Short mmCIF file of N, CA and C in Angstrom, two decimals:
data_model
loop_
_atom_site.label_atom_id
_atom_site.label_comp_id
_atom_site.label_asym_id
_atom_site.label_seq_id
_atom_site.Cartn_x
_atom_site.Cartn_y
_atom_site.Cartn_z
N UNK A 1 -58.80 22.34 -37.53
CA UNK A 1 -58.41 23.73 -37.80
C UNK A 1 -59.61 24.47 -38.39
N UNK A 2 -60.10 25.78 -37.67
CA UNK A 2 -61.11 26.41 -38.47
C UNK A 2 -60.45 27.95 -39.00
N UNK A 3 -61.00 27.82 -40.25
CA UNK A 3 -60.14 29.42 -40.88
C UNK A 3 -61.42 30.45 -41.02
N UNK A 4 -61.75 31.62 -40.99
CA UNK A 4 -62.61 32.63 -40.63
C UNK A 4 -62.43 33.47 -41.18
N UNK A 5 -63.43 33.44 -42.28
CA UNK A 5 -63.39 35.10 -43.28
C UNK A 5 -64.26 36.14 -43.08
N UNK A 6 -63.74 37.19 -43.03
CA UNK A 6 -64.86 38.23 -42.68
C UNK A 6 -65.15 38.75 -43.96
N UNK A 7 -66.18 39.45 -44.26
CA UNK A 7 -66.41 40.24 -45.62
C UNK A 7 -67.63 41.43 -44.77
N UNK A 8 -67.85 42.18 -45.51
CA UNK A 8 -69.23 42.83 -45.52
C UNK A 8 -68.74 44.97 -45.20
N UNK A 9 -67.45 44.44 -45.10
CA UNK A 9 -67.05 46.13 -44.01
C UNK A 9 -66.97 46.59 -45.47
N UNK A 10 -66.86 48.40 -45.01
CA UNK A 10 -66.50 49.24 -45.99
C UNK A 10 -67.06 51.03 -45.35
N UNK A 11 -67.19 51.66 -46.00
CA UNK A 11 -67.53 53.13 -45.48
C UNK A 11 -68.87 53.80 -46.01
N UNK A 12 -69.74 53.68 -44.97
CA UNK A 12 -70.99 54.55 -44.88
C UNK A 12 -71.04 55.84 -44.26
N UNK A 13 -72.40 56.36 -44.27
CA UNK A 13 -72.31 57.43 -43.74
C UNK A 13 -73.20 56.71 -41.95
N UNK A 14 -72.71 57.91 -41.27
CA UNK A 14 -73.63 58.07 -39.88
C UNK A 14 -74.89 57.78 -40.04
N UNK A 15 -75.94 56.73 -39.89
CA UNK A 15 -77.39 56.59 -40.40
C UNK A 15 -77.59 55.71 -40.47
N UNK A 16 -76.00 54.99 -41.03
CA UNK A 16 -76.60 54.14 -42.43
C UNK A 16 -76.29 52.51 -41.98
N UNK A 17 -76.29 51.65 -42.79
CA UNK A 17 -76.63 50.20 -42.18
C UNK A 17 -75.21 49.37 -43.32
N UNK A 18 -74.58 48.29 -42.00
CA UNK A 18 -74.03 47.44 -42.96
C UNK A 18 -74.33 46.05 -42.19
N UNK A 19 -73.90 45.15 -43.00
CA UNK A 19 -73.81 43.94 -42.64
C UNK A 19 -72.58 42.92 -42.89
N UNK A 20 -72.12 42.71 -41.67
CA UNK A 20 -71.01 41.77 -42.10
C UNK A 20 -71.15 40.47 -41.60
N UNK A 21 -70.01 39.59 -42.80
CA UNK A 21 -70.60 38.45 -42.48
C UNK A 21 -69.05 37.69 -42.11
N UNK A 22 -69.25 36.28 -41.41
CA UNK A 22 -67.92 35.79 -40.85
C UNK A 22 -67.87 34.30 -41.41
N UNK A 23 -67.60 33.34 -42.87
CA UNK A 23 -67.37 32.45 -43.15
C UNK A 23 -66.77 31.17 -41.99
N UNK A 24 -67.13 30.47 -41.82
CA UNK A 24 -66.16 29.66 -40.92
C UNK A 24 -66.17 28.39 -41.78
N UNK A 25 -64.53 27.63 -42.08
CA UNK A 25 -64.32 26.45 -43.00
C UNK A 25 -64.67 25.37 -42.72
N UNK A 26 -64.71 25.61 -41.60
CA UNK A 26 -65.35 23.87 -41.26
C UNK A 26 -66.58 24.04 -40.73
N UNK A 27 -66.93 22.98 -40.33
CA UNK A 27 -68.37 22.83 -40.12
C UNK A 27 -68.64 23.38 -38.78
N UNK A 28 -69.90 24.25 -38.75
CA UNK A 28 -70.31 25.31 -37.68
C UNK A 28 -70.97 24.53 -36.24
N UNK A 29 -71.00 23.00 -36.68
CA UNK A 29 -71.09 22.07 -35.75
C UNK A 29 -70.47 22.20 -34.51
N UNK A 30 -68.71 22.17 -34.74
CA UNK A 30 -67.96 22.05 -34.55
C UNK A 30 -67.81 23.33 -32.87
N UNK A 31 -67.90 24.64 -33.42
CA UNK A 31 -67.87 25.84 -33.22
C UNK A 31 -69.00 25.91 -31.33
N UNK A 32 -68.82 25.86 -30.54
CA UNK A 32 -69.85 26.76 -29.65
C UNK A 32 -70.30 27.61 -29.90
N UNK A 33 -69.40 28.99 -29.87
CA UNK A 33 -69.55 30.19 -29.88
C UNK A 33 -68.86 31.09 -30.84
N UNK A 34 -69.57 32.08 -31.09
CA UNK A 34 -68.37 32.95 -31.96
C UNK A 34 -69.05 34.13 -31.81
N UNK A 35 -68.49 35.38 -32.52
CA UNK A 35 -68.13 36.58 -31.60
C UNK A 35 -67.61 37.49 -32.49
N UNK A 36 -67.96 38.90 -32.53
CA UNK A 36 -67.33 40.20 -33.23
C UNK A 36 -66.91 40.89 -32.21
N UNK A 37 -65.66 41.06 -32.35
CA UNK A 37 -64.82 42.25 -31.68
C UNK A 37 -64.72 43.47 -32.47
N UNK A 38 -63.72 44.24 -32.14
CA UNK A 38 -63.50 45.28 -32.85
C UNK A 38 -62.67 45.95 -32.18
N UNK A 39 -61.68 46.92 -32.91
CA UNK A 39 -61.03 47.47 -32.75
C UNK A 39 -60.30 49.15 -33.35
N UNK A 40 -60.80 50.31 -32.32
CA UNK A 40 -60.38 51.62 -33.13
C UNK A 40 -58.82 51.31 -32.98
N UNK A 41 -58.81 52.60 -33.64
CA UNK A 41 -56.99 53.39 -33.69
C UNK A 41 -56.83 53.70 -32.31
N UNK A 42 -55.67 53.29 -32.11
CA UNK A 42 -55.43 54.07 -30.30
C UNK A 42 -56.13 53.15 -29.34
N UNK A 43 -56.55 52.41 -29.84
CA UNK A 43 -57.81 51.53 -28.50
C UNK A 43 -57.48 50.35 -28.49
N UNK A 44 -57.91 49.64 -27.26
CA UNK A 44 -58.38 48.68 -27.24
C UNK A 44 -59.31 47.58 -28.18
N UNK A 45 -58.78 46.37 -27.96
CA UNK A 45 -59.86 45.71 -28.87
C UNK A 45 -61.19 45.30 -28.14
N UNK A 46 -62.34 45.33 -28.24
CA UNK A 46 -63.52 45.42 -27.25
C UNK A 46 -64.36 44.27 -27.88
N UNK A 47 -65.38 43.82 -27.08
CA UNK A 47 -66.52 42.92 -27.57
C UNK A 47 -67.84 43.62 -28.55
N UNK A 48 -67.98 43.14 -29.31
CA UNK A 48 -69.58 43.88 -29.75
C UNK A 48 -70.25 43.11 -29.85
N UNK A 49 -70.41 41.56 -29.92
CA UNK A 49 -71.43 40.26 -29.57
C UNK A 49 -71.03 39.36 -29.68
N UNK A 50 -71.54 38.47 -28.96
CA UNK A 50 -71.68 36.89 -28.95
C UNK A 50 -72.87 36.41 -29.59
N UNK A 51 -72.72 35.13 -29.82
CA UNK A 51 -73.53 34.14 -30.14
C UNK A 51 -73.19 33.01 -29.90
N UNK A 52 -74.17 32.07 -29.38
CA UNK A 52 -73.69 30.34 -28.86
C UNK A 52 -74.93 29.63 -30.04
N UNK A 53 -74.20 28.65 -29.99
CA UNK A 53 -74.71 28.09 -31.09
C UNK A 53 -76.30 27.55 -30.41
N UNK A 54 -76.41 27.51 -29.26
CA UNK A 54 -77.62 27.63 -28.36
C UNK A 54 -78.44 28.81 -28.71
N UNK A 55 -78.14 29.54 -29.38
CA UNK A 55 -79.02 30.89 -29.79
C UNK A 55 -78.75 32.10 -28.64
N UNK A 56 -77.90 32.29 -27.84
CA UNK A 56 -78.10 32.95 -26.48
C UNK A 56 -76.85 33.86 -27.20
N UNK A 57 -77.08 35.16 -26.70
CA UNK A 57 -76.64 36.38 -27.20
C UNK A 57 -76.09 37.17 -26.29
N UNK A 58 -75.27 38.13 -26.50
CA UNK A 58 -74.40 39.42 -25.93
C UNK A 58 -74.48 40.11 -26.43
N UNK A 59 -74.49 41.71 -25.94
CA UNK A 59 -73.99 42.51 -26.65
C UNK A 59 -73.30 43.60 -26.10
N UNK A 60 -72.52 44.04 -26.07
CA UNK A 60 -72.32 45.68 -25.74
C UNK A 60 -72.89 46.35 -25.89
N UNK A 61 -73.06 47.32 -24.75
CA UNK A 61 -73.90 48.23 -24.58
C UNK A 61 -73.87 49.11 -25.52
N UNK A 62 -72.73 49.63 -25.76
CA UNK A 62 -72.75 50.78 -26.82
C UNK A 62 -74.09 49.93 -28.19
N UNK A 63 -73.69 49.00 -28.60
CA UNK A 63 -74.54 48.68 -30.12
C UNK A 63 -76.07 47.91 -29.52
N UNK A 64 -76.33 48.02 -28.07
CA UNK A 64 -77.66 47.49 -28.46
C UNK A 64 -78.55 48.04 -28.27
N UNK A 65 -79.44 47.11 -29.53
CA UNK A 65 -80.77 48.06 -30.07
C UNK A 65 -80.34 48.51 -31.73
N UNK A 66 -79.36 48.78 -32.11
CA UNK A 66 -78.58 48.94 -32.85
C UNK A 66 -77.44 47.27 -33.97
N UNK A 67 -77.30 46.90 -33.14
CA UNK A 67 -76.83 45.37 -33.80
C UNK A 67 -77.56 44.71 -33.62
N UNK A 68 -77.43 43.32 -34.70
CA UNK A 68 -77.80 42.09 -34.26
C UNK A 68 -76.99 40.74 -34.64
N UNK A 69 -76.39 40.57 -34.26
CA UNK A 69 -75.57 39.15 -34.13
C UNK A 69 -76.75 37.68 -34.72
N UNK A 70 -76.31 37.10 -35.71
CA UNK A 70 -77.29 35.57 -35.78
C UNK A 70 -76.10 34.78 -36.36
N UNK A 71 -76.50 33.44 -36.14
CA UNK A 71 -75.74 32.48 -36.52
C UNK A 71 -76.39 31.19 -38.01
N UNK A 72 -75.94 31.11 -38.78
CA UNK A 72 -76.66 30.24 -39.54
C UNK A 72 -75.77 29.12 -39.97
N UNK A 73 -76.29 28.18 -39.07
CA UNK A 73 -75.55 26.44 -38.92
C UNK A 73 -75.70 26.19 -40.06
N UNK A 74 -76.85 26.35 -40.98
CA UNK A 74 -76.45 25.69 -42.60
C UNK A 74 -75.46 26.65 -43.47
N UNK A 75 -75.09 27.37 -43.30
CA UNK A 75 -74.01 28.15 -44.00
C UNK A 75 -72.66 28.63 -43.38
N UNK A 76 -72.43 27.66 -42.59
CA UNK A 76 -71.00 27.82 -41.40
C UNK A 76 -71.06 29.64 -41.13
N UNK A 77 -72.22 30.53 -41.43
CA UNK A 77 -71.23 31.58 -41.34
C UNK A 77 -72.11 32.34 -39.79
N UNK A 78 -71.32 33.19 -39.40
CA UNK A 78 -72.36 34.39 -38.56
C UNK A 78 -72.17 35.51 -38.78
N UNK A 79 -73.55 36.49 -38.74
CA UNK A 79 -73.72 37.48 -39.33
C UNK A 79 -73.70 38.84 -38.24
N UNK A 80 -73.22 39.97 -38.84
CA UNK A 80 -73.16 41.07 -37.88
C UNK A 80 -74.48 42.22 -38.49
N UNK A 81 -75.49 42.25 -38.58
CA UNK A 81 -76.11 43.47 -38.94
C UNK A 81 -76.20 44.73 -38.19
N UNK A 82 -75.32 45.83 -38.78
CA UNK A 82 -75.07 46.84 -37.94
C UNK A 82 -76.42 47.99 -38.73
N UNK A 83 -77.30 48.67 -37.75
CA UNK A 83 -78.11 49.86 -38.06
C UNK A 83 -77.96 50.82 -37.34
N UNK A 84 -78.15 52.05 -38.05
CA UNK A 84 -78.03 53.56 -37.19
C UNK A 84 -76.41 53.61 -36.55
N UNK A 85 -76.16 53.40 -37.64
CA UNK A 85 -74.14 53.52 -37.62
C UNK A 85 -73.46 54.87 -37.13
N UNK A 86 -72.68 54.82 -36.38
CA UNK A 86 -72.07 56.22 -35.85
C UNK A 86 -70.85 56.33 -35.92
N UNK A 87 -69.99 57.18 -36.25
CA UNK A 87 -68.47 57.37 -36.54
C UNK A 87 -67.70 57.08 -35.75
N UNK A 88 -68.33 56.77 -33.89
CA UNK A 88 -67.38 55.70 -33.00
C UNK A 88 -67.78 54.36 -33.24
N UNK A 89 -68.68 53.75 -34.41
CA UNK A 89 -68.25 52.78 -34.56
C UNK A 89 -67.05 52.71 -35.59
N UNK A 90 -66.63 53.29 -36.14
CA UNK A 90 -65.42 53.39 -37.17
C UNK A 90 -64.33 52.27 -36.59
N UNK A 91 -63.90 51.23 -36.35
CA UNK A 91 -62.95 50.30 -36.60
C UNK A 91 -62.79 48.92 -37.32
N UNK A 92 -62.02 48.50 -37.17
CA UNK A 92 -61.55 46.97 -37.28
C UNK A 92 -62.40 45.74 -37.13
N UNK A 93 -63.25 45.35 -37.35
CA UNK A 93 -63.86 44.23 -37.15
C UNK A 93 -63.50 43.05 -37.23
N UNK A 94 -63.21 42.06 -36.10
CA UNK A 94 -62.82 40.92 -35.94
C UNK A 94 -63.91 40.05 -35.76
N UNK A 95 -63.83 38.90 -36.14
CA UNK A 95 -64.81 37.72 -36.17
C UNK A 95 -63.86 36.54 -35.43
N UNK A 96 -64.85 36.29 -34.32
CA UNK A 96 -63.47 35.03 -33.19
C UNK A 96 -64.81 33.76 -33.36
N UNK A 97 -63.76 32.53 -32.85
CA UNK A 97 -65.28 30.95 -32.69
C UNK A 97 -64.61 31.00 -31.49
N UNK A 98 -65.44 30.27 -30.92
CA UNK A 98 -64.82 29.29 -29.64
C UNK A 98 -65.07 27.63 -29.87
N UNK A 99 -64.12 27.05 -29.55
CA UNK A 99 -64.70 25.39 -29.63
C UNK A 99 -65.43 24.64 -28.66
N UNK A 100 -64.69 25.23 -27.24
CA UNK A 100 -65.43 25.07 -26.23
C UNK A 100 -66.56 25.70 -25.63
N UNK A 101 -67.43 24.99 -25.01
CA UNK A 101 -68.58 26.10 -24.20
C UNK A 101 -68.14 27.78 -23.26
N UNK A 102 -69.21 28.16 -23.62
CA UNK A 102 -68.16 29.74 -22.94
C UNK A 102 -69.32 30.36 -22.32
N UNK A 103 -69.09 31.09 -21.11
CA UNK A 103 -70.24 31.69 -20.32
C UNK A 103 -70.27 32.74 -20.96
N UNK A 104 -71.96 32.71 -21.94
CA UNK A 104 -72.04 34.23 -22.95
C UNK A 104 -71.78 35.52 -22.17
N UNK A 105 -72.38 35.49 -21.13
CA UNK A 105 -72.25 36.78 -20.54
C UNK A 105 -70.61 37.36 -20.01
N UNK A 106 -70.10 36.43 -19.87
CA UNK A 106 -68.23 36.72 -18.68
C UNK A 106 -67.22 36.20 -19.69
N UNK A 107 -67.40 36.08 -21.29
CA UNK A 107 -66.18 35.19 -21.92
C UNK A 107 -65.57 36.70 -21.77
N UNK A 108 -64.34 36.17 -22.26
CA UNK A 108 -63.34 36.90 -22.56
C UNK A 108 -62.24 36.57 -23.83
N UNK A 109 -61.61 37.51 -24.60
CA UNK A 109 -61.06 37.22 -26.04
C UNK A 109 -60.03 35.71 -25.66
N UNK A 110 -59.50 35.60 -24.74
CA UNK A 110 -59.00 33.90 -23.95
C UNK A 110 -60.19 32.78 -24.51
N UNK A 111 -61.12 33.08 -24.56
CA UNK A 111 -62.12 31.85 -24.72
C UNK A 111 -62.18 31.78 -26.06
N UNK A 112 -61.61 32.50 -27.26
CA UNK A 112 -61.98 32.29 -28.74
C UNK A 112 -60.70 31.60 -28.84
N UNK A 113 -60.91 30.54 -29.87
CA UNK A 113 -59.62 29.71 -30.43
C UNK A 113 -59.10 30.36 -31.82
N UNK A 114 -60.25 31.03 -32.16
CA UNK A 114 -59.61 31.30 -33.76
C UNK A 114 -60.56 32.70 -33.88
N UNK A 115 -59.24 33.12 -34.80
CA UNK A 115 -59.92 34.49 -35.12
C UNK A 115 -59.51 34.40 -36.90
N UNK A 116 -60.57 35.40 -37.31
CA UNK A 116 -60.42 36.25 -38.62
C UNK A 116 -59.60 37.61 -39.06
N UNK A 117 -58.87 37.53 -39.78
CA UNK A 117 -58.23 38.72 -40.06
C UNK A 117 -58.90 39.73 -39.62
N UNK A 118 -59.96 40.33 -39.80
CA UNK A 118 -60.24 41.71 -39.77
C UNK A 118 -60.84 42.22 -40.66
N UNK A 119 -62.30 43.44 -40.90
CA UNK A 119 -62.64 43.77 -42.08
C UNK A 119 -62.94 45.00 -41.27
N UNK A 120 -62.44 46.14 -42.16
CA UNK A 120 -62.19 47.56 -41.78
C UNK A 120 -64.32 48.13 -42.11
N UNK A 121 -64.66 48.94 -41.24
CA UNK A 121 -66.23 49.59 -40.69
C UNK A 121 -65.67 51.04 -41.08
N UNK A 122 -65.56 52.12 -41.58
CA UNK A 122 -65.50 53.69 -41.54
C UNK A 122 -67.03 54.07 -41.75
N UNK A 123 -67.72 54.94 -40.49
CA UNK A 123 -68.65 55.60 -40.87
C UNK A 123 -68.55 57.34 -40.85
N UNK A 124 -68.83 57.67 -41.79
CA UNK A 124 -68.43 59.37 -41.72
C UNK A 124 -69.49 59.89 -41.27
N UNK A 125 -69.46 61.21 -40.86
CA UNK A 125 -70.31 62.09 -40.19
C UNK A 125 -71.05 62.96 -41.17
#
């Protein structure tokens, strides 16, 4: 069983930079892949990156150049560094693993076994 804490969200302005981070309880060994979603009001829940424990990356278009997704095997956790923040990023941030191998480029929210509650992003204008 892996349990998944998110921390790092909260409310900036348009500009400005956060970083969130995604605890995972067991050992990051364990884990392939893992992954920030997100989710506005009214929307869909969407991808904003991958990471394989291979180092190989995703991102949505909207955040790249702008995010960076890393993984750090000695601290079970992975990290979201968000810069040059914009008020459509304003949602929900989910943190997913996968256990099994997952094609970075074509997964889909089906390929994560476990997810994290959620840590709320507001950026104002």
């Amino acid at each position: 069983q892996v349990q998944l804490v998110e921390s790092g969200g909260g409310l900036v302005q348009a500009g400005g930079s956060l970083r969130l981070s995604c605890a995972a309880s067991s050992s990051i060994f364990s884990i392939n892949a893992m992954a920030w979603y997100r989710q506005a009001p009214g929307k869909q829940r969407e991808l904003v990156a991958t990471v394989t424990r291979g180092d190989s990356t995703n991102y949505a278009d909207s955040v790249k150049g702008r995010f960076t997704i890393s993984m750090n095997n000695a601290k079970n956790t992975v990290y979201l560094q968000m810069n040059s923040l914009k008020p459509e990023d304003t949602a929900v941030y989910y943190c997913a693993a996968a256990l099994r191998p997952i094609l970075v480029l074509a997964a889909t929210q089906d390929d994560y076994d476990y997810w994290g509650q959620g840590t709320q992003v507001t950026v104002s204008s």
